[in-house]
Coordinates of C-alpha atoms and ligand atoms in Angstrom, one line a residue:
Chain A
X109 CA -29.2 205.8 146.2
X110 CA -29.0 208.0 143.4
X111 CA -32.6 208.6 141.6
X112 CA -32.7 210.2 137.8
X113 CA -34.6 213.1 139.8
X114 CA -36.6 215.5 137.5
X115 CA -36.0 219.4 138.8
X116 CA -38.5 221.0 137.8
X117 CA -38.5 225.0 138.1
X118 CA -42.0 226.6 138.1
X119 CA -41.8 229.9 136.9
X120 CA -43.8 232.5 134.5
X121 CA -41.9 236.6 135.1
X122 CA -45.1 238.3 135.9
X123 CA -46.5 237.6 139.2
X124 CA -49.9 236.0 140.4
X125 CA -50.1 233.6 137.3
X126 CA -50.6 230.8 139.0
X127 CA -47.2 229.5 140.0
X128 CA -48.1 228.0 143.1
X129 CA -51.0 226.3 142.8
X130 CA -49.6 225.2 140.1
X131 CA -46.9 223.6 141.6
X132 CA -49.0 222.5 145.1
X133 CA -51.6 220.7 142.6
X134 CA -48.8 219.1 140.9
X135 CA -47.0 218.0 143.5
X136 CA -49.7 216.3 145.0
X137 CA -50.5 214.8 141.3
X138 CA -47.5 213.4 140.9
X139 CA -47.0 211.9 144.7
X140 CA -50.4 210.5 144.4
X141 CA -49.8 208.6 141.4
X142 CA -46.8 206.9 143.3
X143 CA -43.7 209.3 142.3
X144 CA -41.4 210.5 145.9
X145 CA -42.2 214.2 145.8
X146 CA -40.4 217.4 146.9
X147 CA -42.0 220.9 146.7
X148 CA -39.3 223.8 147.4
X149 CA -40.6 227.1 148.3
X150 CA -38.3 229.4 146.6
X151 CA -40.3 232.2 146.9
X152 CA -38.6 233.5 150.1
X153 CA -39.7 236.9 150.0
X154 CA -43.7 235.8 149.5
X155 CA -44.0 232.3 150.5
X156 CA -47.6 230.8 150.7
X157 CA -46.9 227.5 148.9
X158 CA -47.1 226.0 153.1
X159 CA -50.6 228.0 153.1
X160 CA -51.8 226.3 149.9
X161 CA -51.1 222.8 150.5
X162 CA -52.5 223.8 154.1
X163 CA -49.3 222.7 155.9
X164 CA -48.5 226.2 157.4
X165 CA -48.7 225.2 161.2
X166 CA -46.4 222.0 160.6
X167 CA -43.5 223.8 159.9
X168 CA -40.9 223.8 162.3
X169 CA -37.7 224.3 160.0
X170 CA -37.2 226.1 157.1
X171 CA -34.3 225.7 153.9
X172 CA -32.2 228.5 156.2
X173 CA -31.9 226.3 159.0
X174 CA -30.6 223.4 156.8
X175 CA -28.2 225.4 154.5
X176 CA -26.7 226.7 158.0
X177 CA -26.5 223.1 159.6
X178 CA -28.3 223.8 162.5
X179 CA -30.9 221.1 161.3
X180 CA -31.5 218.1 159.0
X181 CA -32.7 218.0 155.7
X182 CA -35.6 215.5 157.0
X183 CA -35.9 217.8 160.1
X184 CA -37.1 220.6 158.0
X185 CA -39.3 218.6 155.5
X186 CA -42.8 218.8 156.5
X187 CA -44.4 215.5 154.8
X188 CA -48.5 215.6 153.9
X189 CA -50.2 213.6 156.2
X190 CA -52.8 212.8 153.5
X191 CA -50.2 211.8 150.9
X192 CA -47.0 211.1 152.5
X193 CA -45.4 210.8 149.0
X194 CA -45.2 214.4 149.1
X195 CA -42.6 216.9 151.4
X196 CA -43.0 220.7 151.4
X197 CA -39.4 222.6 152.0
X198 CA -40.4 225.7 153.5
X199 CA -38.8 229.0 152.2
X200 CA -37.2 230.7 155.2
X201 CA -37.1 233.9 156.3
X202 CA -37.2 236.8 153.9
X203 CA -34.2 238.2 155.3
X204 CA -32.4 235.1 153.4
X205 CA -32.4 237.1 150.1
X206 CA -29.5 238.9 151.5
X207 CA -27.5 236.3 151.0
X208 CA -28.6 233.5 149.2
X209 CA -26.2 232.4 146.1
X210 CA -26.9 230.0 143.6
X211 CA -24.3 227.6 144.9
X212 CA -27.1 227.4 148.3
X213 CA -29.8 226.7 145.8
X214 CA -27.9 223.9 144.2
X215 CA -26.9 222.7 147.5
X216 CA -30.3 222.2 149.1
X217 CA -31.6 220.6 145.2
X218 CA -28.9 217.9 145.5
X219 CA -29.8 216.9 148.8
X220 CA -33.2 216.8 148.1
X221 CA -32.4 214.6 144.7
X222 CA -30.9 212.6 147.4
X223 CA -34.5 211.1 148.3
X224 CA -37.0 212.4 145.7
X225 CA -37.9 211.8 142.4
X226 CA -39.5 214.6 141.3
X227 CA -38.4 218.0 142.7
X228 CA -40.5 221.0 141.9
X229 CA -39.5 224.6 142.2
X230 CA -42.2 227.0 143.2
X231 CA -40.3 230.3 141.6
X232 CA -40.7 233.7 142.9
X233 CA -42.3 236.6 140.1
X234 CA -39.3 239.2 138.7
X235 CA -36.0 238.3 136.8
X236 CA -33.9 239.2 139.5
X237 CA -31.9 237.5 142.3
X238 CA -34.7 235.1 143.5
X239 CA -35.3 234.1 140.6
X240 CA -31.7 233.4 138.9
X241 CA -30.8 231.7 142.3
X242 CA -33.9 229.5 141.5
X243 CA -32.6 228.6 137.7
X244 CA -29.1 227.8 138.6
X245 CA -30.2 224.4 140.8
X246 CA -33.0 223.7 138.1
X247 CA -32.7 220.8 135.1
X248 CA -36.1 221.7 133.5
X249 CA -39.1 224.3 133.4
X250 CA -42.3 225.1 133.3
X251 CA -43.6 228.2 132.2
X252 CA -47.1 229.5 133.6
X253 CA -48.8 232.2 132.0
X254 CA -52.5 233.5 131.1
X255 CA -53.7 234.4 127.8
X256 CA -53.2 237.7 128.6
X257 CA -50.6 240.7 126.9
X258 CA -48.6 241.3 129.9
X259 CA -48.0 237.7 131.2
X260 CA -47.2 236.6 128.0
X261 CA -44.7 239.4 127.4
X262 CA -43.2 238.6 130.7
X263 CA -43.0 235.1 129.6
X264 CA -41.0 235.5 126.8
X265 CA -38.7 237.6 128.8
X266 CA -38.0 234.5 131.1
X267 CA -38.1 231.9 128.5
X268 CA -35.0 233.9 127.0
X269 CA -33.3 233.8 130.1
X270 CA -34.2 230.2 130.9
X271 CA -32.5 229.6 127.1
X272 CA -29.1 231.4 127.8
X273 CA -29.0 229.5 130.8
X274 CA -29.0 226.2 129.5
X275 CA -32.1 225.1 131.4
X276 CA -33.9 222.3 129.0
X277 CA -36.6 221.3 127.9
X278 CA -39.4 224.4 128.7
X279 CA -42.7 223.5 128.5
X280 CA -45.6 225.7 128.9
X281 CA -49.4 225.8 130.7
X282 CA -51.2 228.5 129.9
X283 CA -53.6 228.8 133.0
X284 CA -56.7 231.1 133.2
X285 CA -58.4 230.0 130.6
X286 CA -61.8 231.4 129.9
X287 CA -63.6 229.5 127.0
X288 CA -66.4 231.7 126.5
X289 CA -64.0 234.5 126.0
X290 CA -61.8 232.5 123.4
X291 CA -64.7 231.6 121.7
X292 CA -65.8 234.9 121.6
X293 CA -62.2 236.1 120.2
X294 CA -62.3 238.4 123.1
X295 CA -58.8 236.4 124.4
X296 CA -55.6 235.1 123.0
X297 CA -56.3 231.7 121.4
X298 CA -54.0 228.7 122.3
X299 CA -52.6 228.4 118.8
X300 CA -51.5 232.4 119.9
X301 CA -49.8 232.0 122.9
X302 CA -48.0 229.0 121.9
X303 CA -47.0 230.5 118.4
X304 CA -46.0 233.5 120.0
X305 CA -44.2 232.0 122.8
X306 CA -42.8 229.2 120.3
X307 CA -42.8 226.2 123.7
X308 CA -44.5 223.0 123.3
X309 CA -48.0 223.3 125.2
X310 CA -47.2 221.1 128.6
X311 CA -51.6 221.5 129.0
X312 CA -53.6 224.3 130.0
X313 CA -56.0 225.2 133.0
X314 CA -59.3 226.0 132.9
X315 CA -60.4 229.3 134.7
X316 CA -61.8 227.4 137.9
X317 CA -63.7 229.1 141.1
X318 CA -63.2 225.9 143.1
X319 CA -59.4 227.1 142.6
X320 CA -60.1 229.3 145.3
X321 CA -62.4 227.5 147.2
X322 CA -59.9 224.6 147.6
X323 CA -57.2 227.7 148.4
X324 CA -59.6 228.5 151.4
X325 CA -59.4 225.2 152.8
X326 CA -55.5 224.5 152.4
X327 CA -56.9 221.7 150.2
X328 CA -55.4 221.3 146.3
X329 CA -57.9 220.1 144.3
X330 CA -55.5 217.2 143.3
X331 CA -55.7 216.0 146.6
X332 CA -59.4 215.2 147.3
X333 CA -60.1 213.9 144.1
X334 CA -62.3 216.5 142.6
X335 CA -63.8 216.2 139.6
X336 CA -63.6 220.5 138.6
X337 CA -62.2 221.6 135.5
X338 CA -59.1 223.0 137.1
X339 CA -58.5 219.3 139.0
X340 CA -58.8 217.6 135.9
X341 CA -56.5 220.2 133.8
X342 CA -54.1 219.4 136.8
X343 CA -53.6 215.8 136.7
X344 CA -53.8 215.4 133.3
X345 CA -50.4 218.1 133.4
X346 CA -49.2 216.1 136.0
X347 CA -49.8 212.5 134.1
X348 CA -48.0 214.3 130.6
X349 CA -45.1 215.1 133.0
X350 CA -45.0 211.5 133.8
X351 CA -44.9 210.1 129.5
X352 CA -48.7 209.7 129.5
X353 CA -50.4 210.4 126.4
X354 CA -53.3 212.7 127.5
X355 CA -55.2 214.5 124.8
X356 CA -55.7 218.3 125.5
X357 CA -58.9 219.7 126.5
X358 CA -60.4 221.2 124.3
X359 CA -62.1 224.3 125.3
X360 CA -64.8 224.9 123.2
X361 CA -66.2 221.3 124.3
X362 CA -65.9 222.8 128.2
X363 CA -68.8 224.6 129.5
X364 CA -71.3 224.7 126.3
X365 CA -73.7 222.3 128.1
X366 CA -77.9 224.1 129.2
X367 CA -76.6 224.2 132.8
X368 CA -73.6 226.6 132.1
X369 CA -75.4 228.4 129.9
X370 CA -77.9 229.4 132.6
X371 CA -74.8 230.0 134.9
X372 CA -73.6 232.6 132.0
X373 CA -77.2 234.2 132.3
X374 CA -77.3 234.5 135.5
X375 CA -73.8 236.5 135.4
X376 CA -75.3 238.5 132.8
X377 CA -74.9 242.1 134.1
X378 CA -77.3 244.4 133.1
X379 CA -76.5 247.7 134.3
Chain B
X229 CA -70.1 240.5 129.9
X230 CA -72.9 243.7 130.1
X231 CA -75.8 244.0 128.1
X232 CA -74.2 246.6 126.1
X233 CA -71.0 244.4 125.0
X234 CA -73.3 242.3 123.2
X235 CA -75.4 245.0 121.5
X236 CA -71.8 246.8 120.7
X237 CA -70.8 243.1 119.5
X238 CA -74.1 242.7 116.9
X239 CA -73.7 245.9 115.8
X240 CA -70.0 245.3 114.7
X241 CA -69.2 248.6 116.7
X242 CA -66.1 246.9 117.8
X243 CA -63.4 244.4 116.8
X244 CA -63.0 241.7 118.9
X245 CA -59.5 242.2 121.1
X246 CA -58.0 239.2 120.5
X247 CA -56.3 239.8 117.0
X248 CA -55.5 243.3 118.5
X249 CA -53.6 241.7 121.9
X250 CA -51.9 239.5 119.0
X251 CA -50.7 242.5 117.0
X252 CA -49.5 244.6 120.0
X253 CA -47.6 241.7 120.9
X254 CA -46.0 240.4 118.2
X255 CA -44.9 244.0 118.0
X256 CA -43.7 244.6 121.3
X257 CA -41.6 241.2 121.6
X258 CA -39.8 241.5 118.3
X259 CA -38.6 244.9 119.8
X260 CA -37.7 242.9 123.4
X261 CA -36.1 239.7 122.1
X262 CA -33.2 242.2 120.0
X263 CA -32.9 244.8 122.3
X264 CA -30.8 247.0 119.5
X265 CA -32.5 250.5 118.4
X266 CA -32.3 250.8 114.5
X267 CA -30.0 253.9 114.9
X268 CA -27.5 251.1 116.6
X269 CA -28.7 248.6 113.9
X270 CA -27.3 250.7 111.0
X271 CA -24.3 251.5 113.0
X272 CA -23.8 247.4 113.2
X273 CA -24.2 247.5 109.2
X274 CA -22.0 250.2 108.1
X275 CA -19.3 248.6 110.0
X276 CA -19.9 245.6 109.4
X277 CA -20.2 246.4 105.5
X278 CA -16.9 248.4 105.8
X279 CA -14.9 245.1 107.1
X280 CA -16.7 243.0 104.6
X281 CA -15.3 245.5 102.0
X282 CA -11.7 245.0 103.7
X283 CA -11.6 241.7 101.7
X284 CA -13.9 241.2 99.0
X285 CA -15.7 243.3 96.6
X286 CA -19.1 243.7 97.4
X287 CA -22.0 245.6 95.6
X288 CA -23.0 247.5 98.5
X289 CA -26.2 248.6 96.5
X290 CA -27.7 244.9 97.2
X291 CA -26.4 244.5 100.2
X292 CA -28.4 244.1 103.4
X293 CA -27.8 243.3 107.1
X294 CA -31.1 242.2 109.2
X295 CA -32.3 241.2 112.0
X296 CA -35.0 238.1 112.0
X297 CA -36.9 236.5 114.5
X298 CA -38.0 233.3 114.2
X299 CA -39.0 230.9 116.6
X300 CA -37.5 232.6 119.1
X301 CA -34.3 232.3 117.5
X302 CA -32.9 236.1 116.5
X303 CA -30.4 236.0 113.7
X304 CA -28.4 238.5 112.2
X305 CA -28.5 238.4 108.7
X306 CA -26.2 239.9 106.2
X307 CA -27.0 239.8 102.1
X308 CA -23.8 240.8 100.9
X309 CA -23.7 240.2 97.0
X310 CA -19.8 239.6 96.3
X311 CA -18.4 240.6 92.9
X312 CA -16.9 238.3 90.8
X313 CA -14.1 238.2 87.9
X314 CA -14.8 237.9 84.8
X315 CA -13.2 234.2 85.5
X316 CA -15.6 233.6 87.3
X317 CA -13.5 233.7 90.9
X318 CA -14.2 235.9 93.4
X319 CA -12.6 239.2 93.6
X320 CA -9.8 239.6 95.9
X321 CA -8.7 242.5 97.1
X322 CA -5.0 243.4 96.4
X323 CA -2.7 243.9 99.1
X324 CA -1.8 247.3 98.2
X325 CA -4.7 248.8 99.3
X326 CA -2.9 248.7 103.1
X327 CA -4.0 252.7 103.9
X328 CA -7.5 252.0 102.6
X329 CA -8.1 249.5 105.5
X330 CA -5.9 251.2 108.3
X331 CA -8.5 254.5 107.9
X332 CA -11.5 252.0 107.1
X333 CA -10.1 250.4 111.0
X334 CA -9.8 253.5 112.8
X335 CA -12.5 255.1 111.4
X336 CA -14.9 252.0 112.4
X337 CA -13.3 252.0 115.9
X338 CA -14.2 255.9 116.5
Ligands
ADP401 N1 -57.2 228.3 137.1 C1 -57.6 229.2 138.0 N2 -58.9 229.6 138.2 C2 -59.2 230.5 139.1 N3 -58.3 231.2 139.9 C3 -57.0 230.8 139.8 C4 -56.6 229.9 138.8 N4 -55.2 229.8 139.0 C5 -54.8 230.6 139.9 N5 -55.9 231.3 140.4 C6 -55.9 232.3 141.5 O1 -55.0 233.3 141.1 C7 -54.3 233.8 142.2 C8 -52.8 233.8 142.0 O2 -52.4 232.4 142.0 P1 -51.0 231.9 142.6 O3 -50.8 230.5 142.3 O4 -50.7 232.4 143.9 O5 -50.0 232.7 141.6 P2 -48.4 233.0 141.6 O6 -47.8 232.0 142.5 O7 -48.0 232.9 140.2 O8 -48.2 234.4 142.1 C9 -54.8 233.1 143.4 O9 -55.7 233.8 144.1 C10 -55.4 231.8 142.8 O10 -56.4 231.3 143.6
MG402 MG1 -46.6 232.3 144.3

C-alpha cells in the first residue's frame, strides 16, 4: 500500500516555542478526525513528546532499536489507547546523535509512510545536526514561533534554511498569543510577523494556561475535547492542514467579554 | 501589567514596544538574510564594475550594484547605464584593448 503521506517537519530555531505541543495536539487532531497518524520524536537529545501525549511508561522500543534491526517498526510504535489512529515513535537514546545521518532519518520516514498518512516531525531547537537530519526526511513544514524578537529572528534563520533545502510549502503558527498585549501594541501584530517572516499564516495559538494544565496530566487538549482557547486554535490548525476553510481567530474578539475583564483585574499588580 | 505601566501609558511617558520590536527587527534580519559586510559589498561592485567595463562602455557615474530584500528573496542588483553610439548601438569595446583587461583580470583576482 502506498499512501500520498504528508511529512510534516515541526520546527521553529529557537527553543521552547511550542514545538511539541504543537505537534502532540496536532497529532491527536488529525488522528481524531479519522487520518492514520505518526508522531516522530526527533528531538533525541530532549525528548518529552512521550511525556506530553502521556505515553512515557508504554515505551518499550525506541527509533534506535529499529534503525539497528533488533526490532520492528510496529514493535517500537506505541499506539494511544484513547485514539488508536495515532502512534508515537519514541526518540532513542541521546547517545544516537553520534551517529545519526540523514539517510537514517529518511529511512525510518519511509517506513513509517509505509502505514500512515500523516507523519509529523517534532524537531529539536538549533540549526545543527538534529535538526538538518530532521529536514532531509521531511516533504513539508511548519514553522512555530511567538510574537516575540528573538523567536522570530530565529525563525527566519530556519525558514532560509528550510528554502535552500527544497522543503515546500512552509507554513507558519505563531503561538503565544496574548491579545491584551496586541491590543495594547505592547507585542508584534500578526500582520508583523507574517510580513516580516513573508509565510502564509497556517493559524495561531492563543496564550492558554490549560496548556499546562493538560501538560500535567499527559492529556493534549485535542484529545478530551476541550473547549480552551488553545484546543480550539489547535484543531482549527489541524482541520486547515486537512483543506478545510476555517476562518482565523480573531484576537481582539478573544477575551474582551465582563468575566475576563475581572480575570485581568484580578492580575492587576499593584506593587 | 503594574499600576505604574498604565499611569506611564496615559501619560504618553513611553512608546508602546511593538513598532520598536518591528524596527529592531526589520533591521537585524536584512543584515542576517545577506550575510555580506558593506566593506565586502563594495569589493563585489568594484569588481563586478571592472568586468562589466571589460565589454561594454558603461557610465560608471550612474552605476549602482545593490543588494534588496524582498519577500525573503535577496537580489543582487546592478544599475549599470551602458553607453551608446551615436547609431544608436551599443558600444563595443575594440579588441585591442587586450592589456587593458589582462591588468583589469589580475588586478580583480589579487
Ligand atoms: N499556547 C500556549 N499557552 C501557554 N503555554 C504554552 C503554550 N504553548 C506552549 N506553552 C508552554 O511553553 C513551554 C514550551 O513548550 P514546548 O511545546 O515544550 O516547546 P518546544 O518543543 O518548542 O521547546 C511549555 O511549558 C508549554 O506548556
Ligand atoms: Mg520540544
Amino acid at each position: 500500500m502506498t499512501l500520498n503521506t504528508r511529512v510534516i517537519l515541526i520546527c521553529s530555531g529557537k527553543g521552547g516555542v511550542g514545538k511539541t505541543t504543537l505537534t502532540a495536539n496536532l497529532g491527536i487532531s488529525l488522528a481524531r478526525k479519522g487520518s492514520p497518524t505518526a508522531v516522530l520524536d526527533a528531538d533525541f537529545g530532549l525528548r518529552n513528546l512521550d511525556l506530553l501525549l502521556g505515553l512515557e511508561n508504554r515505551i518499550v522500543y525506541t527509533a534506535q532499536e529499529v534503525l539497528e534491526e533488533s526490532c520492528r517498526l510496529d514493535q517500537a510504535l506505541v499506539k494511544h489507547k484513547q485514539e488508536p489512529n495515532l502512534s508515537l515513535l519514541p526518540a532513542g537514546n541521546p547517545r544516537m546523535l553520534d551517529w545519526l545521518k540523514p539517510e537514517d532519518m529518511v529511512k525510518i520516514v519511509d517506513m513509517l509512510s509505509q502505514q500512515f498518512e500523516y507523519v509529523l516531525i517534532d524537531c529539536p531547537a538549533g540549526v545543527e545536526d538534529g535538526f538538518r537530519n530532521a529536514v532531509a526526511a521531511s516533504k513539508e513544514a511548519i514553522i512555530v514561533t511567538n510574537p516575540e524578537v528573538s523567536a522570530v529572528r530565529d525563525a527566519d534563520r530556519v525558514i532560509g534554511l528550510l528554502n535552500t533545502h527544497g522543503v515546500k510549502p512552509v507554513q507558519l503558527v505563531l503561538n503565544r498569543v496574548r491579545p491584551k498585549m496586541m491590543e495594547s501594541q505592547e507585542m508584534l501584530s500578526i500582520e508583523d510577523v507574517t510580513d516580516i517572516l513573508a509565510l502564509p499564516l497556517l493559524g495561531l495559538v492563543l496564550e492558554d494556561e490549560q496548556v499546562i494544565v493538560s501538560t500535567n496530566r499527559g492529556e493534549p487538549l485535542t484529545l478530551i475535547g476541550s473547549q480552551s482557547p488553545a484546543a480550539r486554535c489547535y484543531s482549527n490548525i489541524a482541520g486547515r492542514l486537512q483543506g478545510e476553510e476555517i476562518p482565523l481567530i480573531d484576537p481582539a474578539k478573544e477575551g474582551s467579554g465582563l468575566r475576563e475583564k475581572f480575570r485581568r483585574l484580578m492580575q492587576t499588580k499593584i506593587f | 501589567m503594574t499600576l505604574r505601566d498604565i499611569l506611564n501609558k496615559l501619560l504618553g511617558r513611553q512608546p508602546a514596544s511593538a513598532a520598536k520590536a518591528r524596527e529592531r527587527l526589520q533591521l537585524v534580519l536584512a543584515h542576517d538574510r545577506t550575510d555580506l559586510s558593506p566593506d565586502l559589498l563594495d569589493q563585489m561592485r568594484e569588481e563586478i564594475l571592472k568586468v562589466v567595463a571589460k565589454y561594454v562602455e558603461i557610465d560608471l557615474e550612474g552605476g549602482a550594484v545593490s543588494l534588496e530584500t524582498e519577500d525573503r528573496m535577496t537580489a543582487l542588483v546592478a544599475n549599470l547605464p551602458i553607453k551608446r553610439t551615436l547609431s544608436g548601438e551599443i558600444k563595443i569595446k575594440e579588441q585591442s584593448t587586450q592589456e587593458t583587461i589582462t591588468s583589469v583580470a589580475e588586478e580583480a583576482s589579487e
